[in-house]
mmCIF file of C-alpha atoms and ligand atoms in Angstrom:
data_model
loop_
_atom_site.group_PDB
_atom_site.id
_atom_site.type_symbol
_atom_site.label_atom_id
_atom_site.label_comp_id
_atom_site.label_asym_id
_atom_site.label_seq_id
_atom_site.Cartn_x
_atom_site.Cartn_y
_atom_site.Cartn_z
ATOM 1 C CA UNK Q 1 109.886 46.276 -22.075
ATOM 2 C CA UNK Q 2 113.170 46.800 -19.916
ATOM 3 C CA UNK Q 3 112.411 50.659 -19.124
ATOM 4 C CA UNK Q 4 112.062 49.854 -15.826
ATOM 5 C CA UNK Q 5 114.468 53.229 -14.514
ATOM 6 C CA UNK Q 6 113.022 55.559 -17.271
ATOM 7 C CA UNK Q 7 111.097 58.836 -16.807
ATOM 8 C CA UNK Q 8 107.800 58.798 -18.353
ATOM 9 C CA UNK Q 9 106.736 61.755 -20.177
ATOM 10 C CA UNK Q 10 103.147 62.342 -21.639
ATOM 11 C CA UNK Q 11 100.863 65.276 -23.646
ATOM 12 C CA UNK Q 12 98.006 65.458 -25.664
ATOM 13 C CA UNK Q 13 100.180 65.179 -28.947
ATOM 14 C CA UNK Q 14 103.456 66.611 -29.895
ATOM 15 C CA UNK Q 15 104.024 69.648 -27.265
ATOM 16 C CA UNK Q 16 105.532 67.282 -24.838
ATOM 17 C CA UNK Q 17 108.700 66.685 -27.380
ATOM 18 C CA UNK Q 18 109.488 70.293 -26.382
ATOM 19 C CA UNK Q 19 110.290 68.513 -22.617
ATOM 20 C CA UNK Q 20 111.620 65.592 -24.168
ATOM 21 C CA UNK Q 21 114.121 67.527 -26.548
ATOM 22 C CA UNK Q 22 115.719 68.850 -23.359
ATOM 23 C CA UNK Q 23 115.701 65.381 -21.631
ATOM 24 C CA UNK Q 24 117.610 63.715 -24.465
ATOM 25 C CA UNK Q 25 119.888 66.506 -24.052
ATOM 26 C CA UNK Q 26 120.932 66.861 -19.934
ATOM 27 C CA UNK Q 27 119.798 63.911 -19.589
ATOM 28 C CA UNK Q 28 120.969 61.306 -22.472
ATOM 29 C CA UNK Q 29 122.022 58.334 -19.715
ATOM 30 C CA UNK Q 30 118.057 58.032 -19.175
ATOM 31 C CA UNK Q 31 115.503 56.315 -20.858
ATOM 32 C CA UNK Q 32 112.659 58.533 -21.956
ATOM 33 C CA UNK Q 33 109.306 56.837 -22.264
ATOM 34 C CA UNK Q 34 106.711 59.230 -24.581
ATOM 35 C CA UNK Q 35 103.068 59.203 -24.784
ATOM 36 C CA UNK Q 36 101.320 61.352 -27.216
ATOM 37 C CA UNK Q 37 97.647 61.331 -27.238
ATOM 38 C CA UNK Q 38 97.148 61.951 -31.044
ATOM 39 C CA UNK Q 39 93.952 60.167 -31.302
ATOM 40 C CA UNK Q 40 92.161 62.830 -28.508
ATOM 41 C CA UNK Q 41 94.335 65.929 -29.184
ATOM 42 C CA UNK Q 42 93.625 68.642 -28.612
ATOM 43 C CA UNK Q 43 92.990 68.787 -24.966
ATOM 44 C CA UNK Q 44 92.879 72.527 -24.686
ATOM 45 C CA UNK Q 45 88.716 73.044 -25.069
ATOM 46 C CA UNK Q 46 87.126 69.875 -23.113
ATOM 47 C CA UNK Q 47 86.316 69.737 -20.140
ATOM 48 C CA UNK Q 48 88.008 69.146 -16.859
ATOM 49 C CA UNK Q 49 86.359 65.996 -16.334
ATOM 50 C CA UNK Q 50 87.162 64.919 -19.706
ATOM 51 C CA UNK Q 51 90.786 66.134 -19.159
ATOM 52 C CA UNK Q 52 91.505 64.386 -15.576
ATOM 53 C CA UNK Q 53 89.967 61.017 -17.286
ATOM 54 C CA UNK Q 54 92.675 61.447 -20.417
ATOM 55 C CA UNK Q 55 95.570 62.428 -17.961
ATOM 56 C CA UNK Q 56 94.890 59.636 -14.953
ATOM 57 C CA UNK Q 57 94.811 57.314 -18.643
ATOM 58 C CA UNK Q 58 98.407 58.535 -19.958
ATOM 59 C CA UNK Q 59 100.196 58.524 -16.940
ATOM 60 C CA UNK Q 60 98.431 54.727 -16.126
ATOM 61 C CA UNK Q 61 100.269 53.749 -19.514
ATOM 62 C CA UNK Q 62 103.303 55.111 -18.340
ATOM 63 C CA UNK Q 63 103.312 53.742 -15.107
ATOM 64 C CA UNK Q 64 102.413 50.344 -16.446
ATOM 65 C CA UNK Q 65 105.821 50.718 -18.119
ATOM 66 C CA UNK Q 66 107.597 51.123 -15.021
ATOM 67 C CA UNK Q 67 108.441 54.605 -14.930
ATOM 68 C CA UNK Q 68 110.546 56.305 -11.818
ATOM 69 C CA UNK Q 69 108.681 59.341 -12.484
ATOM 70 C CA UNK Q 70 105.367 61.384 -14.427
ATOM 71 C CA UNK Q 71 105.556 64.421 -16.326
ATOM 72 C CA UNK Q 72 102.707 66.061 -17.486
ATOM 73 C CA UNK Q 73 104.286 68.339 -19.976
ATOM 74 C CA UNK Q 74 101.511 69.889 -20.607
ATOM 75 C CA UNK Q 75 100.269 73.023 -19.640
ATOM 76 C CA UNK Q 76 96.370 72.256 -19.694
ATOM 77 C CA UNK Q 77 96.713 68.894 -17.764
ATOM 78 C CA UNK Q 78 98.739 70.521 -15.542
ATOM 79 C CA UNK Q 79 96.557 73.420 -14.870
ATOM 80 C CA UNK Q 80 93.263 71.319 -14.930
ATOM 81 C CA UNK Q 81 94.412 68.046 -13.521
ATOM 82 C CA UNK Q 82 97.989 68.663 -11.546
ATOM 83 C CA UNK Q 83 97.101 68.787 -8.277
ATOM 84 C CA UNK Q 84 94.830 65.744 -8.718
ATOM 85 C CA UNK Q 85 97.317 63.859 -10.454
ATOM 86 C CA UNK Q 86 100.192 64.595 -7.550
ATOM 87 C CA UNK Q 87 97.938 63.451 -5.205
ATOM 88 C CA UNK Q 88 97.039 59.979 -6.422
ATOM 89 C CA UNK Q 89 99.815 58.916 -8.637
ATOM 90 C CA UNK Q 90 102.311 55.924 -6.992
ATOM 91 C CA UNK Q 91 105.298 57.677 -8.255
ATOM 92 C CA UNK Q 92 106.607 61.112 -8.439
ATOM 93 C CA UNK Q 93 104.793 63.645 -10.828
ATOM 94 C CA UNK Q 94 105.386 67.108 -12.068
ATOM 95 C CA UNK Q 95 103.619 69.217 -14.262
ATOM 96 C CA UNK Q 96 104.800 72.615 -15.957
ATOM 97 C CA UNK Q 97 103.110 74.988 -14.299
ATOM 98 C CA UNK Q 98 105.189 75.865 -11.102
ATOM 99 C CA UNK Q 99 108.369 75.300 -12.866
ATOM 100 C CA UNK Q 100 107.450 77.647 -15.563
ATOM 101 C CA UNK Q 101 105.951 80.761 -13.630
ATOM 102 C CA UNK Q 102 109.069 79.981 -11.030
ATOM 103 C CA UNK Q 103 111.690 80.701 -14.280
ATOM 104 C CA UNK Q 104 109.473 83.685 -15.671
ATOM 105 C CA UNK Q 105 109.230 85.308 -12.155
ATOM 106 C CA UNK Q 106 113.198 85.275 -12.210
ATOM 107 C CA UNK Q 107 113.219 86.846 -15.587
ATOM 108 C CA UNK Q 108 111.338 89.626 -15.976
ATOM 109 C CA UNK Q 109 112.461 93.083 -15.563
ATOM 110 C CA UNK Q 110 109.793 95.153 -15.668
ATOM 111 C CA UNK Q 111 107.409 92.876 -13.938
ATOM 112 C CA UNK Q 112 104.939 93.120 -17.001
ATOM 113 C CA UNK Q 113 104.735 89.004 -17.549
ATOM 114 C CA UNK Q 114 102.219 87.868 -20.762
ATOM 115 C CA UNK Q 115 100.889 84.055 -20.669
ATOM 116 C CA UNK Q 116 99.438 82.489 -23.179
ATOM 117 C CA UNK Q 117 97.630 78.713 -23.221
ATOM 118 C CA UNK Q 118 95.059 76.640 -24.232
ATOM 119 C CA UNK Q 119 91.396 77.876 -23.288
ATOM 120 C CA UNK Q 120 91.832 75.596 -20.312
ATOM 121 C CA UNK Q 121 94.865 76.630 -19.104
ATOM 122 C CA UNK Q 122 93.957 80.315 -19.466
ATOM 123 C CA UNK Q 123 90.644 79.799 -18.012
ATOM 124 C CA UNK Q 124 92.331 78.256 -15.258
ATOM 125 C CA UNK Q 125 94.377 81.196 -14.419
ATOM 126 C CA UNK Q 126 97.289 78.040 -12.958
ATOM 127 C CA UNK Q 127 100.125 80.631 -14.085
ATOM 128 C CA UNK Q 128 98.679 83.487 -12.736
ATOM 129 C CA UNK Q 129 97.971 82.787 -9.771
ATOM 130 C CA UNK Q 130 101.119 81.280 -9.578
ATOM 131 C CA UNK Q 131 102.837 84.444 -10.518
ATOM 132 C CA UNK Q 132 100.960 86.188 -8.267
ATOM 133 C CA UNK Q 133 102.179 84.184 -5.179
ATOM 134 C CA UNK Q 134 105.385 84.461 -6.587
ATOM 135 C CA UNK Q 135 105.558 88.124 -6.608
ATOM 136 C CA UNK Q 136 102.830 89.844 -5.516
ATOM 137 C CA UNK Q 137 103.628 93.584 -7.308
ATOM 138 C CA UNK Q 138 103.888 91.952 -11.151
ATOM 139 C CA UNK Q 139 101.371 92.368 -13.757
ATOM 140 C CA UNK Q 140 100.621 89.424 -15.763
ATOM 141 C CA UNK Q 141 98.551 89.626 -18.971
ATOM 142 C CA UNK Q 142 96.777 86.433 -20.334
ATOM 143 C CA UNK Q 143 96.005 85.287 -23.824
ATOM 144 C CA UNK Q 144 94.765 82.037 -25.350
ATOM 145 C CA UNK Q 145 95.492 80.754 -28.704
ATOM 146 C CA UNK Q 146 93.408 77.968 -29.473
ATOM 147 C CA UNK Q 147 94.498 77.666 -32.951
ATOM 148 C CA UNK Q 148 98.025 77.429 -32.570
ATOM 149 C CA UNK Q 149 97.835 73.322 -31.481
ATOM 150 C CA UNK Q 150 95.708 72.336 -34.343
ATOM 151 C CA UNK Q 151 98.464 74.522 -36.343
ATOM 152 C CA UNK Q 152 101.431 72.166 -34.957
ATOM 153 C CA UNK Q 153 99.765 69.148 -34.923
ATOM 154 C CA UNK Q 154 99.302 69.871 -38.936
ATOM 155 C CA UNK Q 155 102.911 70.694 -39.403
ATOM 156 C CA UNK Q 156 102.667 74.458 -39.871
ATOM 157 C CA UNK Q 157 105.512 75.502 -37.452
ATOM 158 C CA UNK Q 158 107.654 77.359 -40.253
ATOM 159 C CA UNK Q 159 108.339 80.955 -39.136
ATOM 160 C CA UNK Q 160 108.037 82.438 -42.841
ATOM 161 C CA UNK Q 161 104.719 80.581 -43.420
ATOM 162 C CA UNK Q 162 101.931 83.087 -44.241
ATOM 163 C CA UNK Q 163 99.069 81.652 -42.076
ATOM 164 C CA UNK Q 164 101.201 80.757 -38.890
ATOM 165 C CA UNK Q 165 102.980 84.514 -39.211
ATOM 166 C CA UNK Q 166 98.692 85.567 -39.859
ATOM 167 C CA UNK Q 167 97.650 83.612 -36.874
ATOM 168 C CA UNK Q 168 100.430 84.673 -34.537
ATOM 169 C CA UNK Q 169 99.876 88.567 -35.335
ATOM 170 C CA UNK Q 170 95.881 87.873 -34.433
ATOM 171 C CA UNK Q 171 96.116 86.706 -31.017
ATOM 172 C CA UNK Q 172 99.456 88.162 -29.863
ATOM 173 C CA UNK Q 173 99.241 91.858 -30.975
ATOM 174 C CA UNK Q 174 97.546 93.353 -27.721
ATOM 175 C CA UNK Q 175 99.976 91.002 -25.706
ATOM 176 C CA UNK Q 176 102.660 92.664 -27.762
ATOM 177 C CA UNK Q 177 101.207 96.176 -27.352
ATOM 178 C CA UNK Q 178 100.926 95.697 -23.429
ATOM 179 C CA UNK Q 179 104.476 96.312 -23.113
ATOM 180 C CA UNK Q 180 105.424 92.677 -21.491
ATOM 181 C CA UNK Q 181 108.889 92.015 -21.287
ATOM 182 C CA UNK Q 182 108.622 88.183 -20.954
ATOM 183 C CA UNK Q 183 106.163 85.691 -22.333
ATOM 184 C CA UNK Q 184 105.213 82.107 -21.524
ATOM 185 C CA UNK Q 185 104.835 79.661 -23.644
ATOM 186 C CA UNK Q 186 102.485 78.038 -21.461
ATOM 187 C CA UNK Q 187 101.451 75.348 -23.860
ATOM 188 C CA UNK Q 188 104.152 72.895 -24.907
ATOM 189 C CA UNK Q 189 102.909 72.727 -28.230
ATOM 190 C CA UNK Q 190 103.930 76.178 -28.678
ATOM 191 C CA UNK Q 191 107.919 76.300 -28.654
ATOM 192 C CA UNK Q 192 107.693 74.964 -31.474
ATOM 193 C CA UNK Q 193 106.566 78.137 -33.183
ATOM 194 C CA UNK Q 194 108.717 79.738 -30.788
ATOM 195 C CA UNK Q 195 110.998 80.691 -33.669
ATOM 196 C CA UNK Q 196 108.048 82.688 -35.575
ATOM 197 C CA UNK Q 197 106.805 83.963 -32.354
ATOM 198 C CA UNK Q 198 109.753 85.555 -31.319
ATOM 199 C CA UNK Q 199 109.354 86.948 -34.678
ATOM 200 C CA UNK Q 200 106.861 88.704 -34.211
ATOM 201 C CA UNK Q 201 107.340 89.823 -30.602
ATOM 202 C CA UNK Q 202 110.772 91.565 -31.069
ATOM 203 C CA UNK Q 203 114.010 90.692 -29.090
ATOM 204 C CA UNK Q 204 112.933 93.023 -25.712
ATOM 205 C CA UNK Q 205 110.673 90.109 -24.912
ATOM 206 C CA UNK Q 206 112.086 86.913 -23.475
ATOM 207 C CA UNK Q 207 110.372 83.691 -24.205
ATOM 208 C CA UNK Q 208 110.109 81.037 -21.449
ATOM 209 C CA UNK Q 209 109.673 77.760 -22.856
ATOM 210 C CA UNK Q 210 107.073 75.379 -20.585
ATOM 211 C CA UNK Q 211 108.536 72.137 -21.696
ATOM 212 C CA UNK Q 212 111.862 73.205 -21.805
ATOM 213 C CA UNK Q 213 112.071 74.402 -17.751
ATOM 214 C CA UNK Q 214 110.306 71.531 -17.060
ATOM 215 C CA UNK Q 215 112.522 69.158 -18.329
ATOM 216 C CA UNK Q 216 115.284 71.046 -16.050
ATOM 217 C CA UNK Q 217 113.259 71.066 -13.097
ATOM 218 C CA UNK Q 218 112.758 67.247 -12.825
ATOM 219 C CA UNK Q 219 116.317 66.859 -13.528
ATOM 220 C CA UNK Q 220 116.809 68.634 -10.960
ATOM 221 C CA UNK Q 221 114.060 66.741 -8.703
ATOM 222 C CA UNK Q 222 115.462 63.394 -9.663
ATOM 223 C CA UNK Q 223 119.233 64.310 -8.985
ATOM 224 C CA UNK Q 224 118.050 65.683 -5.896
ATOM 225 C CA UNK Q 225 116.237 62.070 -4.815
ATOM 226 C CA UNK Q 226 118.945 59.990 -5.944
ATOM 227 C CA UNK Q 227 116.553 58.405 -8.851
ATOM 228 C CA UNK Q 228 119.200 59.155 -11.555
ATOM 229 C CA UNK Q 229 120.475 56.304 -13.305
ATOM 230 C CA UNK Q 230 124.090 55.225 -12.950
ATOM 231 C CA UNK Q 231 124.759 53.708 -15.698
ATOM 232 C CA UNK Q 232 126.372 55.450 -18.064
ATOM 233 C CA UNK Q 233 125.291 54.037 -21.122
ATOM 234 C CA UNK Q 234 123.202 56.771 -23.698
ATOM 235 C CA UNK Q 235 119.541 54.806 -23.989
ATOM 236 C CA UNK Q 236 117.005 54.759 -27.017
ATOM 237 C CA UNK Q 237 113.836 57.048 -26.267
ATOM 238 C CA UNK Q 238 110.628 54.772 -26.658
ATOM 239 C CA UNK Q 239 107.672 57.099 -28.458
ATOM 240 C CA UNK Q 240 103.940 55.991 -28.515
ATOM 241 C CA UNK Q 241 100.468 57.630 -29.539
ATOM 242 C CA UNK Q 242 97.025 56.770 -29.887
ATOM 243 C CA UNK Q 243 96.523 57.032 -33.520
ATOM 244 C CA UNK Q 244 98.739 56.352 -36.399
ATOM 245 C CA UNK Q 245 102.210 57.378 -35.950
ATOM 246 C CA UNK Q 246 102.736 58.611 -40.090
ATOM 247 C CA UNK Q 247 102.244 62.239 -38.681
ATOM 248 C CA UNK Q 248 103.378 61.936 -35.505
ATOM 249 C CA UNK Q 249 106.840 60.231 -37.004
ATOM 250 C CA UNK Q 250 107.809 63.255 -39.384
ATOM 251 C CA UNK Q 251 106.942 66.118 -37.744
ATOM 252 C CA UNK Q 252 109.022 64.719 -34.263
ATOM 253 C CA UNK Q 253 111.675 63.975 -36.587
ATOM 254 C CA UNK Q 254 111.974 67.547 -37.869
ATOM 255 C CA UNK Q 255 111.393 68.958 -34.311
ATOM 256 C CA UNK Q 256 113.856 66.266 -32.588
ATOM 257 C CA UNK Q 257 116.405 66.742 -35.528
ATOM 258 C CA UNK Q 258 116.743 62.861 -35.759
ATOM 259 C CA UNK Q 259 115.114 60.082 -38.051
ATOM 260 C CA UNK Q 260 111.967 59.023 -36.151
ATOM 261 C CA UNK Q 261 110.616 56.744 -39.616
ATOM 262 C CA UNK Q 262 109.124 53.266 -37.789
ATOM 263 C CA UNK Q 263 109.962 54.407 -34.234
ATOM 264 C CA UNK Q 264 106.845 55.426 -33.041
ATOM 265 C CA UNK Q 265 104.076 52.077 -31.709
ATOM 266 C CA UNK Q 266 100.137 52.946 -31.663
ATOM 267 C CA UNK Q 267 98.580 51.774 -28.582
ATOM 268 C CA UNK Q 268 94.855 51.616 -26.949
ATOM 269 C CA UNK Q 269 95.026 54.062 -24.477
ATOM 270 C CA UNK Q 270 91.661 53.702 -23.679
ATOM 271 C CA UNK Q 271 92.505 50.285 -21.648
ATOM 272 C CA UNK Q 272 94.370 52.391 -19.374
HETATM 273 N N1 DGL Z 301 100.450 70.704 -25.231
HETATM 274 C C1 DGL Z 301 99.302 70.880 -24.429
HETATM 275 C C2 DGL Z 301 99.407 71.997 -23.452
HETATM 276 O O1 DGL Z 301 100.507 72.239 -23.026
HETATM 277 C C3 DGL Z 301 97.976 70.450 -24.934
HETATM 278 C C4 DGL Z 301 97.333 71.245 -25.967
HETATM 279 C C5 DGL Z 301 96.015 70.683 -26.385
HETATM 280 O O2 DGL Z 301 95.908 69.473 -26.538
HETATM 281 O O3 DGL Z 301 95.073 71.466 -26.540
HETATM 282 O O4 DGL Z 301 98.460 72.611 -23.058
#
């Protein structure tokens, strides 16, 4: 594989495309290398042991492959594994976390931030507490949604579809009620119900996107340790998961807007 310059980007499924659709975007001179773990997803309800063992495995895939850099884009490793991760990686890693709460901190108005994650994450309290060193005086009001990744993962990310719109109302109505001005999307699976969410939650509220700010950040990180590439030339993303890429292929090809039919290799990441 000649990826030795590209940025290596890994979730538990298809939330990380969220970061990656921003990549190919500021960034289309890099090469992107994706890791999905379809075959384990979701990550959001195991355990942090179990989640540190997946994440050290994804980013050793990635790093086999030569990357420059790691991004977790993905709001439970991040929360459950970052720290561990930043400490024994052999290249530079970021997660979503700091970049996130940093973004939502800027963009509030009233100071009345919502969250909402995976059970992990939220149990965590990683964007809290964040928020909290941030700016002492805000209020921040968490929520987790543990249905919304199995909802992506299936393809239900269509803002007039009954049970996403039904699922959305359940777990975000006291959120909505609280009187929060901005809410994170602190799982990268969900931007892409962002559209029915913001449905739902009115125009007062702003949504910060996880793996969108992330993907900003390390450009930002990377331009700022001279690790961008110089050549010009636009490069192919490389996608792989850990089960069979049928699903995988046509949902990231409606998400991505771009034919992703026999693009996408299955690998063992349990070698890793
Ligand atoms: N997209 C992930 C996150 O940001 C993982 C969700 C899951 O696998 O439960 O938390």
């Amino acid at each position: 594989m000649s990826s030795r310059d590209a940025i290596g980007v890994f979730d538990s499924g298809l939330g990380g495309l969220s970061a990656v659709k921003e990549f190919l975007h500021i960034l289309p001179n890099e090469k992107i290398i994706y890791f999905g773990d379809t075959g384990r997803v979701p990550y959001g309800n195991r355990s942090r042991d179990t989640i540190t063992k997946y994440a050290f495995q994804d980013a050793n895939f990635l790093i086999k492959n030569n990357v420059k850099m790691v991004v977790a884009a993905c709001g439970t490793v991040s929360s459950v594994a970052g720290d561990n991760l930043e400490q024994n990686l052999s290249v530079p890693y970021t997660g979503v976390v700091n970049p996130t709460a940093f973004v939502a901190a800027q963009k509030t108005k009233n100071g009345k931030i919502g969250v909402i994650g995976t059970s992990a994450t939220i149990g965590s309290h990683s964007y809290k507490l964040r928020l909290e060193k941030l700016c002492p005086d805000y209020k921040v009001y968490e929520q987790s949604c543990p249905l919304f990744v199995p909802l992506v993962e299936n393809g239900f990310i269509c803002r007039d579809d009954q049970i996403v719109r039904l699922v959305i109302k359940r777990y975000l109505s006291e959120l909505k009620e609280s009187g929060i001005d901005t809410l994170i999307l602190g799982c990268t699976h969900y931007p892409l119900l962002r559209e029915a969410i913001s449905d739902f939650m009115g125009v007062g509220v702003t949504l910060v996107d996880s793996g969108y700010e992330t993907a900003v950040y390390s450009a930002k990180i990377l331009k700022e340790q001279n690790l961008l590439n110089d050549d010009t030339a636009p490069k192919k993303p490389e996608f792989y998961v850990s089960d069979t890429p049928d699903g995988f292929e046509s949902i990231a090809g409606l998400f991505l807007g771009r034919n992703m039919e026999h693009t996408v290799t299955q690998i063992d990441i349990e070698q890793y």
